[in-house]
Coordinates of C-alpha atoms in Angstrom, one line a residue:
Chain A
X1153 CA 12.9 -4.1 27.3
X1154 CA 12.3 -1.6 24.4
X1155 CA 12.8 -2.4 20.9
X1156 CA 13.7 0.3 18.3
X1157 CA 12.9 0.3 14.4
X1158 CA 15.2 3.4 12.8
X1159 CA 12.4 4.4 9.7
X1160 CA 13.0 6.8 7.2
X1161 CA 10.1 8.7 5.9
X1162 CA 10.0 7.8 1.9
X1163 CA 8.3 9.2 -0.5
X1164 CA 5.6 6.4 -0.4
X1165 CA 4.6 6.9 2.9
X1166 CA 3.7 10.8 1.8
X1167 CA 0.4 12.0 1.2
X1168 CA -0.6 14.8 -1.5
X1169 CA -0.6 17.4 1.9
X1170 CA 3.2 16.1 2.2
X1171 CA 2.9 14.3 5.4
X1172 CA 2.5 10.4 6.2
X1173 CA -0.5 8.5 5.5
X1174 CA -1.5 7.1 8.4
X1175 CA -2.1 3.8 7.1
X1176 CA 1.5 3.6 6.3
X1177 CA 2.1 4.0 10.0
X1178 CA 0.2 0.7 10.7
X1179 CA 2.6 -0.9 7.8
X1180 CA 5.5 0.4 9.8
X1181 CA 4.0 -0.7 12.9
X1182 CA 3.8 -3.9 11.7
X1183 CA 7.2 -4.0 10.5
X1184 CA 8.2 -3.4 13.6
X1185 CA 6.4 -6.1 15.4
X1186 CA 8.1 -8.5 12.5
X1187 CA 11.4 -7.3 13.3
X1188 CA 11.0 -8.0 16.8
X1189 CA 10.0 -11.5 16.0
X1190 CA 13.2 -12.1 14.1
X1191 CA 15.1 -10.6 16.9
X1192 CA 13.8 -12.8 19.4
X1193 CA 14.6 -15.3 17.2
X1194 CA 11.0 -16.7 15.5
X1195 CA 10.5 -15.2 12.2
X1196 CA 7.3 -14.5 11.0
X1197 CA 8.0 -16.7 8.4
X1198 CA 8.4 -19.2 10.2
X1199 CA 5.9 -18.8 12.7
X1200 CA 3.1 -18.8 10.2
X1201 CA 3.4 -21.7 8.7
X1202 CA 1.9 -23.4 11.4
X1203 CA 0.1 -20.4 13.3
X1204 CA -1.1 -16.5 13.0
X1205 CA -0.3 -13.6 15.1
X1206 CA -3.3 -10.8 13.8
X1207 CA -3.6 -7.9 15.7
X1208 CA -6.7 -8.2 17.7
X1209 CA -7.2 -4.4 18.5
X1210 CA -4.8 -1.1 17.7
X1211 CA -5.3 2.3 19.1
X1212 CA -3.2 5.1 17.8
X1213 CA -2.8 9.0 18.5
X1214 CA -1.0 10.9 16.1
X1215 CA 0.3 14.3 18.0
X1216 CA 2.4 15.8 15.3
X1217 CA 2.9 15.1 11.4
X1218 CA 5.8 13.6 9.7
X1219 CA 7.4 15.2 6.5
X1220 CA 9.2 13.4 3.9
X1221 CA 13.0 12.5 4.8
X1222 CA 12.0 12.2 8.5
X1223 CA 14.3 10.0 10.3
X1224 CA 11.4 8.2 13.1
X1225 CA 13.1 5.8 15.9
X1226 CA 10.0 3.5 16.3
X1227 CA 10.3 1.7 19.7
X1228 CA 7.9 -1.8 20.6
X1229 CA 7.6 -2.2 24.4
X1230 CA 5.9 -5.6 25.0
X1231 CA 3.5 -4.7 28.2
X1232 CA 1.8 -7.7 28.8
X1233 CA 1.8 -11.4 27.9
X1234 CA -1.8 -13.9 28.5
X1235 CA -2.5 -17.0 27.7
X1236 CA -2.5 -16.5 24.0
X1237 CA -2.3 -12.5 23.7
X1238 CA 1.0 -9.9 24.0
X1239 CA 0.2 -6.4 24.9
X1240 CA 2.6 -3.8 22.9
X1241 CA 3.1 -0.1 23.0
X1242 CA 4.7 1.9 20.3
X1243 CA 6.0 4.8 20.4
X1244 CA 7.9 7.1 16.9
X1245 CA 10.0 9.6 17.9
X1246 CA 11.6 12.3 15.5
X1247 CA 14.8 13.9 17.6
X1248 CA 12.7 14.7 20.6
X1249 CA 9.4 15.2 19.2
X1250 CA 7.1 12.0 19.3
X1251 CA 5.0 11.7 16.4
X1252 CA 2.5 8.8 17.3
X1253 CA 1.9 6.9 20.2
X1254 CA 0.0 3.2 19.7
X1255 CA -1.3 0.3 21.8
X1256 CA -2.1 -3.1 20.4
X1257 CA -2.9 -6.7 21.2
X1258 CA -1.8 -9.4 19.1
X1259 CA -3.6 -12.9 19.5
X1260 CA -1.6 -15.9 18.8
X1261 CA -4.2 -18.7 16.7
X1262 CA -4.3 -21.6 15.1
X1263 CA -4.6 -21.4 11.3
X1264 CA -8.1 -21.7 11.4
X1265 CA -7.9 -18.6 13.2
X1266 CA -8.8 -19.7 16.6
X1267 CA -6.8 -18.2 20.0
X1268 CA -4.5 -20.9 21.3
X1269 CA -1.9 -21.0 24.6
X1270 CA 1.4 -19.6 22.9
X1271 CA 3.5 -22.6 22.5
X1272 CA 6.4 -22.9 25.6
X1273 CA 9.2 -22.2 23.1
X1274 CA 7.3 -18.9 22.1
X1275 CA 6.2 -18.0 25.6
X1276 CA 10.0 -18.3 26.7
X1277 CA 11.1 -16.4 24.0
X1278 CA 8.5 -13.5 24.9
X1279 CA 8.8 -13.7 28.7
X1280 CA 12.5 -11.7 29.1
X1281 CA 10.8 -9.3 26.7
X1282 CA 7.6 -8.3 28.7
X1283 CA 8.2 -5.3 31.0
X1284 CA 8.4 -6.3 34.3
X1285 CA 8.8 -9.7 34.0
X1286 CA 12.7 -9.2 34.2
Chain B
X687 CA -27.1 9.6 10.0
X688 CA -25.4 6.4 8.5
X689 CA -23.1 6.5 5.2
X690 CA -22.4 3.0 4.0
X691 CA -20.0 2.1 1.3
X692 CA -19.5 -1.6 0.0
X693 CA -16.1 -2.8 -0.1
X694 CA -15.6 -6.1 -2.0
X695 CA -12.7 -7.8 0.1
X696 CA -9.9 -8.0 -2.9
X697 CA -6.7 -9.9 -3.6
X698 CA -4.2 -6.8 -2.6
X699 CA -6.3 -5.9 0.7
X700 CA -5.0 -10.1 1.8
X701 CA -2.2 -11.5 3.1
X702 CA -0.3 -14.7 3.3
X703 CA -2.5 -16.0 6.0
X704 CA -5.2 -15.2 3.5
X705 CA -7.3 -12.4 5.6
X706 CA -7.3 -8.8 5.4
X707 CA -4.1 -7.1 6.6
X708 CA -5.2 -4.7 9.1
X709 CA -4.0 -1.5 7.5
X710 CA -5.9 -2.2 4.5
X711 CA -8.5 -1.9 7.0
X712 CA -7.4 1.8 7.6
X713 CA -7.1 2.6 4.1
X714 CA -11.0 1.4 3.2
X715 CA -11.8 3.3 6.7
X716 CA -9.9 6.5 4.9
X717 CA -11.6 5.8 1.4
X718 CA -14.8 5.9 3.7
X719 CA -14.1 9.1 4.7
X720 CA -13.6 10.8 1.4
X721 CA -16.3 9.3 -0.1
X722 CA -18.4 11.0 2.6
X723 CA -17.4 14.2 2.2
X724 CA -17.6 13.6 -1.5
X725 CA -21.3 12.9 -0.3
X726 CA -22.0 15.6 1.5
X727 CA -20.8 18.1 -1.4
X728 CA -17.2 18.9 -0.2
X729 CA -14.8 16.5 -1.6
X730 CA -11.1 16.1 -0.2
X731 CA -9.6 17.2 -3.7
X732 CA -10.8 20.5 -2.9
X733 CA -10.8 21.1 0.8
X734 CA -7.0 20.3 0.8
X735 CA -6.6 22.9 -2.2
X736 CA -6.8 25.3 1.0
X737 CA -6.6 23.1 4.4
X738 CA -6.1 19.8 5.5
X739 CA -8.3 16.9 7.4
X740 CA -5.7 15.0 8.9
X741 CA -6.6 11.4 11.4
X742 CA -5.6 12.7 15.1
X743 CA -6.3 9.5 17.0
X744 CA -7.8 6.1 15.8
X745 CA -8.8 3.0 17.7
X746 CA -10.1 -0.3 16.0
X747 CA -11.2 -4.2 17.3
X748 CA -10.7 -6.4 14.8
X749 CA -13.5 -9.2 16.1
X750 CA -13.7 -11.6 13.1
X751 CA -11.0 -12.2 10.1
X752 CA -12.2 -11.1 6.5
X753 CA -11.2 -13.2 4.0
X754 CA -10.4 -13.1 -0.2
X755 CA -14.0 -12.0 -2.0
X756 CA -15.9 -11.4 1.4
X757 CA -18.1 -8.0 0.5
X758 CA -18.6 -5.9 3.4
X759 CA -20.4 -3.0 3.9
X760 CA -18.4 -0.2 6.3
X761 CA -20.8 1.8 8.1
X762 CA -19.4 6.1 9.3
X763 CA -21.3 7.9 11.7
X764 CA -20.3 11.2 12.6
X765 CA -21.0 11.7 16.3
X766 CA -19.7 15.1 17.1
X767 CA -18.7 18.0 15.9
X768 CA -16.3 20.0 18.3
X769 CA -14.8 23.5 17.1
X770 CA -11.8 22.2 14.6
X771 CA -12.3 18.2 15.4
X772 CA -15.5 15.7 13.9
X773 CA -15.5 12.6 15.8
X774 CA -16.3 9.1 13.3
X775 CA -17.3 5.6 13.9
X776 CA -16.9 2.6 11.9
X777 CA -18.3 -0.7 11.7
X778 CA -17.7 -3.1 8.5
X779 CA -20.2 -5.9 8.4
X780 CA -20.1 -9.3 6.4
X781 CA -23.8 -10.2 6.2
X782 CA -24.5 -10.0 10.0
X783 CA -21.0 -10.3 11.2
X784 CA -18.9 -8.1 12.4
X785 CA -15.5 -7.9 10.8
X786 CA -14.6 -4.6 12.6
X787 CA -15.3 -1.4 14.6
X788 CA -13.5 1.8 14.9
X789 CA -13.6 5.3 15.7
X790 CA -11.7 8.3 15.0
X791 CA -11.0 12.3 15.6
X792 CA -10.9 14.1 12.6
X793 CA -9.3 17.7 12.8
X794 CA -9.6 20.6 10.5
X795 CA -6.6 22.4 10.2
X796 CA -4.3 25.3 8.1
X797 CA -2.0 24.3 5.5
X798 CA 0.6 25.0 8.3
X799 CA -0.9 21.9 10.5
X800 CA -2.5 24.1 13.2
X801 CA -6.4 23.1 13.9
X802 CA -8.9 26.1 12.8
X803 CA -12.6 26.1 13.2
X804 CA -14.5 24.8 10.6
X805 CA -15.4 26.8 7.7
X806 CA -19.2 27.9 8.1
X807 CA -19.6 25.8 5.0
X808 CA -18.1 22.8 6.0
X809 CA -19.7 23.0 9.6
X810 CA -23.2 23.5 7.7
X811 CA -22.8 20.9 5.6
X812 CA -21.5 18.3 8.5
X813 CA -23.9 19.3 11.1
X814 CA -26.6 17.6 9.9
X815 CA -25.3 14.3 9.6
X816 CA -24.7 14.6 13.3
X817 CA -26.0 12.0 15.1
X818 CA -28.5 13.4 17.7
X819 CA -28.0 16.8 16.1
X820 CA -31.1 16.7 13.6
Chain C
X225 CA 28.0 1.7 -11.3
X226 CA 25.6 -0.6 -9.4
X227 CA 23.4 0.2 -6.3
X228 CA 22.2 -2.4 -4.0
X229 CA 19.5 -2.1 -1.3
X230 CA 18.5 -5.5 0.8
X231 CA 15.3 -5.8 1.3
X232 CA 13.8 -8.8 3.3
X233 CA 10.4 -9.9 1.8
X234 CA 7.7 -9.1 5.3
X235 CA 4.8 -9.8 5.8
X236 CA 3.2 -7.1 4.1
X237 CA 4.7 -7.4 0.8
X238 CA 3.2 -11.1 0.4
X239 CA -0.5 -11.8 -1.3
X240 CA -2.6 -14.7 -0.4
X241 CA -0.2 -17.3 -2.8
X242 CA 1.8 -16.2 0.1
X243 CA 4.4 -14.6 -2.6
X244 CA 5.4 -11.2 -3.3
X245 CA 2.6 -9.4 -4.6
X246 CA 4.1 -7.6 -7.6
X247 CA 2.7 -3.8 -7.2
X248 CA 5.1 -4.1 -4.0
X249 CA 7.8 -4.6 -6.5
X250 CA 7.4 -1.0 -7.7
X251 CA 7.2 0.3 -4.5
X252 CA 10.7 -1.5 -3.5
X253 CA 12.2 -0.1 -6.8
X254 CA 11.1 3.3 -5.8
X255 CA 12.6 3.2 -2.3
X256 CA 15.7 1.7 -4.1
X257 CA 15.8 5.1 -6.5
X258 CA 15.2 7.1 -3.6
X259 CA 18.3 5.5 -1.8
X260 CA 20.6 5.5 -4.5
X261 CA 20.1 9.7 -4.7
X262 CA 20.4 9.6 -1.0
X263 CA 23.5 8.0 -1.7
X264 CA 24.6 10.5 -4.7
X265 CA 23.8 13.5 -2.2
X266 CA 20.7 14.6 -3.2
X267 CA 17.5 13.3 -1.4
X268 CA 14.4 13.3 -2.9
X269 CA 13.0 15.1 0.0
X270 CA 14.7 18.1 -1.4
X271 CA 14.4 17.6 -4.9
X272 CA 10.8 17.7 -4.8
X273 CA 10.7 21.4 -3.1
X274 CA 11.5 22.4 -6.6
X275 CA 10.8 19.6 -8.6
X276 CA 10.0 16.2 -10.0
X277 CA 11.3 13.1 -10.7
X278 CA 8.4 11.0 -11.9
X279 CA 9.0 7.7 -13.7
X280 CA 7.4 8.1 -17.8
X281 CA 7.9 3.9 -17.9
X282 CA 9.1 1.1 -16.2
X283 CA 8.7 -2.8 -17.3
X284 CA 9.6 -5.7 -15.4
X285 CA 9.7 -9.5 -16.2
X286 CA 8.9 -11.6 -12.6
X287 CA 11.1 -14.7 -13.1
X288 CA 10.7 -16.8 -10.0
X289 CA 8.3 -16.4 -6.8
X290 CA 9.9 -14.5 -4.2
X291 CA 8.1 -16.3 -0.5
X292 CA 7.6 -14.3 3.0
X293 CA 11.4 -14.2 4.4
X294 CA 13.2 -14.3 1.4
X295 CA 16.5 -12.1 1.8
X296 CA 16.7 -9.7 -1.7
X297 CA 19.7 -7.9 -3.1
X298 CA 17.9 -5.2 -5.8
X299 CA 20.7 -4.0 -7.4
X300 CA 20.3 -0.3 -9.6
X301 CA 22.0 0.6 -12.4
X302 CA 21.7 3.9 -14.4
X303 CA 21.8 3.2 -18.2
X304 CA 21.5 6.6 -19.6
X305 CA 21.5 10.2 -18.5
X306 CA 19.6 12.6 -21.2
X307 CA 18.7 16.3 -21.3
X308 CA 15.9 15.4 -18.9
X309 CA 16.2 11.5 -18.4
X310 CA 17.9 8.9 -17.0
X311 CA 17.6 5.6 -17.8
X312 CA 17.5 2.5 -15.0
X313 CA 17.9 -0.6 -14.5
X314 CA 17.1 -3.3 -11.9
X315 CA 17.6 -6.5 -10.8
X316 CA 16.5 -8.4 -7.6
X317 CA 18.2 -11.6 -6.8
X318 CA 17.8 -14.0 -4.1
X319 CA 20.9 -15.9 -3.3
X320 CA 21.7 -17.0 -7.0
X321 CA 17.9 -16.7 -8.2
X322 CA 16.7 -13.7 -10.0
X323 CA 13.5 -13.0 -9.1
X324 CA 12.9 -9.9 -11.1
X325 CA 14.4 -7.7 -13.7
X326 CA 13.0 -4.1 -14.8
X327 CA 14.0 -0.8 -16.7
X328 CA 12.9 2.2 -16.0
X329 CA 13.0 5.9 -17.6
X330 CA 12.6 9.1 -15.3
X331 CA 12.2 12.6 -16.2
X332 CA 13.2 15.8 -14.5
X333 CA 10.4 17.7 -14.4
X334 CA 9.0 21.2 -13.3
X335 CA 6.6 21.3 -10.3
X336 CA 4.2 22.3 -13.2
X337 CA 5.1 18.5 -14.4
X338 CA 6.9 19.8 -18.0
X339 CA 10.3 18.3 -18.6
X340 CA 13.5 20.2 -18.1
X341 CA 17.2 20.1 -18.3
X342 CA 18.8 18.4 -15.1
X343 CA 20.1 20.9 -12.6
X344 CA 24.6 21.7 -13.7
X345 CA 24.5 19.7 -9.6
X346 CA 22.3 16.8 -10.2
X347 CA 23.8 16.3 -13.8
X348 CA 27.4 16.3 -11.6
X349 CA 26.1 14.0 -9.4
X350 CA 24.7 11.4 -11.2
X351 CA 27.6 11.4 -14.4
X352 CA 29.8 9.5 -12.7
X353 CA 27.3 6.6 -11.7
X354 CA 25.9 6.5 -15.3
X355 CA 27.6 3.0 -16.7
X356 CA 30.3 3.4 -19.4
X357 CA 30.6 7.2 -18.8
X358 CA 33.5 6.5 -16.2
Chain D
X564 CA -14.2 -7.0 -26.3
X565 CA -13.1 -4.3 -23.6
X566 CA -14.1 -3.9 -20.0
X567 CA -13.4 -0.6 -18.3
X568 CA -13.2 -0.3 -14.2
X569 CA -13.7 3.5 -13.2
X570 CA -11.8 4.6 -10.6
X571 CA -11.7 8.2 -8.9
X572 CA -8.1 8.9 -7.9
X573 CA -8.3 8.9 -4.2
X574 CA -6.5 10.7 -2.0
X575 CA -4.2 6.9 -1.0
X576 CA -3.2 7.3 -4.3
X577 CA -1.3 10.3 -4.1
X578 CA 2.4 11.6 -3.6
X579 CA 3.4 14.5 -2.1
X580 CA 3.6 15.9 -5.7
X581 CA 0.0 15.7 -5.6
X582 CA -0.2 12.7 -8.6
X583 CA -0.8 9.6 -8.8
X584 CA 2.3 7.4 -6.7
X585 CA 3.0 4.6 -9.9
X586 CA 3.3 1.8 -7.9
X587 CA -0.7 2.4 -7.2
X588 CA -1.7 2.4 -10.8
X589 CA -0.3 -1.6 -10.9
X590 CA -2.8 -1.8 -8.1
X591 CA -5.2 -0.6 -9.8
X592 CA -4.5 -2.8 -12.9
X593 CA -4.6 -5.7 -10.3
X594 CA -7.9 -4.9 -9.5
X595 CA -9.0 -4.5 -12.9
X596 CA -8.1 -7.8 -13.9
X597 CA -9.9 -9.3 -11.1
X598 CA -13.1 -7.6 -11.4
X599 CA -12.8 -9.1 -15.4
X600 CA -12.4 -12.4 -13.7
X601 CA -15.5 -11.8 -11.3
X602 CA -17.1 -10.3 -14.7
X603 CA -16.7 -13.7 -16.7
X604 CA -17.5 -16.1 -13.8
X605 CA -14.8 -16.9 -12.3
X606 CA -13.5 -14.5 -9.3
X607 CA -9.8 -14.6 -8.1
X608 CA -10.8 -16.2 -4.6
X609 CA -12.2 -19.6 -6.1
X610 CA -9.4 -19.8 -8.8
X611 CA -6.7 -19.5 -5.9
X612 CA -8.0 -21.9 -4.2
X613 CA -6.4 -24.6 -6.6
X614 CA -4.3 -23.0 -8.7
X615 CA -2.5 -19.5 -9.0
X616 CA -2.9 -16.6 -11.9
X617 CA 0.5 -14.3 -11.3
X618 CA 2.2 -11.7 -13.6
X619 CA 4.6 -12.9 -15.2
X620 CA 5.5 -9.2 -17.1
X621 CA 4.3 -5.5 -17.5
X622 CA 4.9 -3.1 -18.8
X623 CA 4.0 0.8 -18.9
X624 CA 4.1 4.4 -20.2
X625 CA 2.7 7.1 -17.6
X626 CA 2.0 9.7 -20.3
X627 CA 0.3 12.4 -18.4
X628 CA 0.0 12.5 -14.6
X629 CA -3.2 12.2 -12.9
X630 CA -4.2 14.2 -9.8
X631 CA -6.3 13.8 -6.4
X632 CA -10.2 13.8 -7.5
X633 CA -9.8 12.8 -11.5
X634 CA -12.2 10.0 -12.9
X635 CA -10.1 7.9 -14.5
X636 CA -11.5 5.3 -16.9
X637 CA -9.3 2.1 -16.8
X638 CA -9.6 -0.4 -20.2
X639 CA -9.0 -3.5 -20.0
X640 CA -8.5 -6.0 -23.0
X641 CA -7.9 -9.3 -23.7
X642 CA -5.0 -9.6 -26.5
X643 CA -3.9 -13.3 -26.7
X644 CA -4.9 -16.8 -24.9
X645 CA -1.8 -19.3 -24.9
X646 CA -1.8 -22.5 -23.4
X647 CA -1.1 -21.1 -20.1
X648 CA -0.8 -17.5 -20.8
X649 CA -3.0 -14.5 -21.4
X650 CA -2.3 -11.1 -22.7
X651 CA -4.1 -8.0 -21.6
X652 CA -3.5 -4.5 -22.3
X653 CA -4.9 -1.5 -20.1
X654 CA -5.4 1.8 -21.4
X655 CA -6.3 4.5 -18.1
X656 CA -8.1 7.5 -19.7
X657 CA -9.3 11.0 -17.9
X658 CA -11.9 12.4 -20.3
X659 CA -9.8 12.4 -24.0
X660 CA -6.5 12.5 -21.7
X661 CA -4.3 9.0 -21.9
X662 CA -2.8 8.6 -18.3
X663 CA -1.2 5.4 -19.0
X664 CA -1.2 2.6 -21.0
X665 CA 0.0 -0.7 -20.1
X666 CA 0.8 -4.3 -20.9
X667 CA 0.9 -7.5 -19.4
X668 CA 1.1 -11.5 -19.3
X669 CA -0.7 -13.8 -16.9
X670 CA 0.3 -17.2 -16.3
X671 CA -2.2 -19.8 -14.9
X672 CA 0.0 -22.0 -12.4
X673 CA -0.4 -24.6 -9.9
X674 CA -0.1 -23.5 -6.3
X675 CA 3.3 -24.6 -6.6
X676 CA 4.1 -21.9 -9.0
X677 CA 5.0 -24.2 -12.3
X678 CA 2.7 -23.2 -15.5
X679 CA -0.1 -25.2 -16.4
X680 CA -3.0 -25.6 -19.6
X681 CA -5.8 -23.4 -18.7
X682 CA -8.8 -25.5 -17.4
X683 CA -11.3 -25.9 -19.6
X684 CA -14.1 -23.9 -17.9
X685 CA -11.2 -20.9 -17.8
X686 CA -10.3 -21.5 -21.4
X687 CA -14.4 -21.2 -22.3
X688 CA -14.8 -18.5 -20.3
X689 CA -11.7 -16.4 -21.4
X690 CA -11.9 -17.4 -25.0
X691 CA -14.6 -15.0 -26.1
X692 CA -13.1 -11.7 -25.1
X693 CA -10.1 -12.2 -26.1
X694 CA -10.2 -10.0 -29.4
X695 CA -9.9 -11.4 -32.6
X696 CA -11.2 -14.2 -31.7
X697 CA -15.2 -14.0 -31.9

């Protein structure tokens, strides 16, 4: 079940060449995984006060640049759910033309940063999320 | 042939959980860059007067959380240099742990976007910091 | 005539106090200036083909903690419009709070940077938003 | 007594105007102050452990913009030591060229945000570079 982020390329995100940083597509990414929590219905917020979710490992191609005023659709697939990781895919489309492509995995821990089985209320939140699984 | 740069783990790079926000990661990976082609005589300021260097694909595992005042030390290695693309790796130590490793494709291209070869210059001045290549 | 852009405090806006970290402040109020001449009909994307709209100042008192969640209002409101200026103000309010207040001053400017005379359209365009001058 | 942080303008720092992006330059200020604290003994990530050392204003003039490459020389000084509160001042210089010049007050808090006396180590260890007063 895909998510989608609509993302406006601002000024901030630009580089001196006129085209997004990249770094500022990690932001974004980020963003998007934050907004996905909310929708599910576990804030960040709230899920860090008692947790983490870091992102364990991120792999990204970027196969065509971005120019200021850019309207990207940024869409979060959640591919796989373990013990205590999520598997996502993102991809940013402009129109038709994708723009990056991305994998992550995101470890949920305790705050002393250790993995831990995602909590039931978590995992059943996830679950109808995770391709395949519904 | 190793570049290191030391990168003091500051107050902006952290967030609330108190480690380093993964794209901060990609900026200091970025600063990396430009300092080493500051090193090896052709500094970004000027290639981009005329081209541009952009990120194509990155991939990183973050294997141990960074936290406020941690000083690590982020090791490049160029490991090849194709036609128009110089592939990178990354690894940022904290004493003898490692916080993270990365690689990247780099590709030279026109104003325009397009990959070009490398300018004789450039390709001089890379090639011997080549691994295997000197 | 005032402007107002929500903006939900994420995770990446929050330092290590787990608060706002202020230099995201500036980028917010930037954003918020780059909606508001969305909204007037003139983008920033294609002012900046031509020319510049950097900001000469800006001050800003931080009144109250904003925390990771934290639902903002930043309201805009243009002050002044001069030969080359106009003059801003902002105000971000949580609920009833005010979190932070700030002026700014931004110049029209020449890609070369040197001041000049708003455009006869951009000078249309912002009038009527300019307080007291409708 | 002033303490200057050099910084080369990187190519993160940049907009697609090819200067300096403002909301960097409070980064950079951020960074200044807490390599002053490292510099008199007491680094940001031991003081925020216990207690909390936010912005509580700034305020700045961007009098000539600064581009990709420049070696800008950031000045930082001390101005005034209340019982809670410091003033600073920043001057950013490129060669004879002002960039910017800023000011701002620090509050020391408790983690809970509320204002507190300076500690007495801080107090000793702020007092002499605050000018005027040695």
């Amino acid at each position: 079940m895909a998510f989608t982020m609509p993302q406006k390329l601002l000024f901030k995100h630009c580089d001196p060449a006129g085209i997004a940083f990249y770094p500022r597509y990690f932001e974004m990414m980020n963003d998007c995984v934050e907004l996905f929590f909310d929708h599910i219905g576990h804030p960040f917020e709230e899920i860090i006060r008692t947790a983490g979710v870091p992102t364990a490992r991120i792999e990204a191609q970027f196969t065509a640049p971005s120019r200021h005023g850019d309207r990207l659709e940024i869409t979060l697939r959640a591919t796989s759910l373990g013990r205590s990781s999520l598997g996502l895919t993102f991809a940013a489309l402009c129109g038709e033309e994708v723009r990056f492509r991305a994998s992550s995995t995101l470890v949920y821990v305790t705050q002393q940063g250790r993995p831990q089985s995602w909590s039931d209320t978590l995992r059943a939140a996830l679950t109808p999320h995770v391709e395949g699984k519904n």
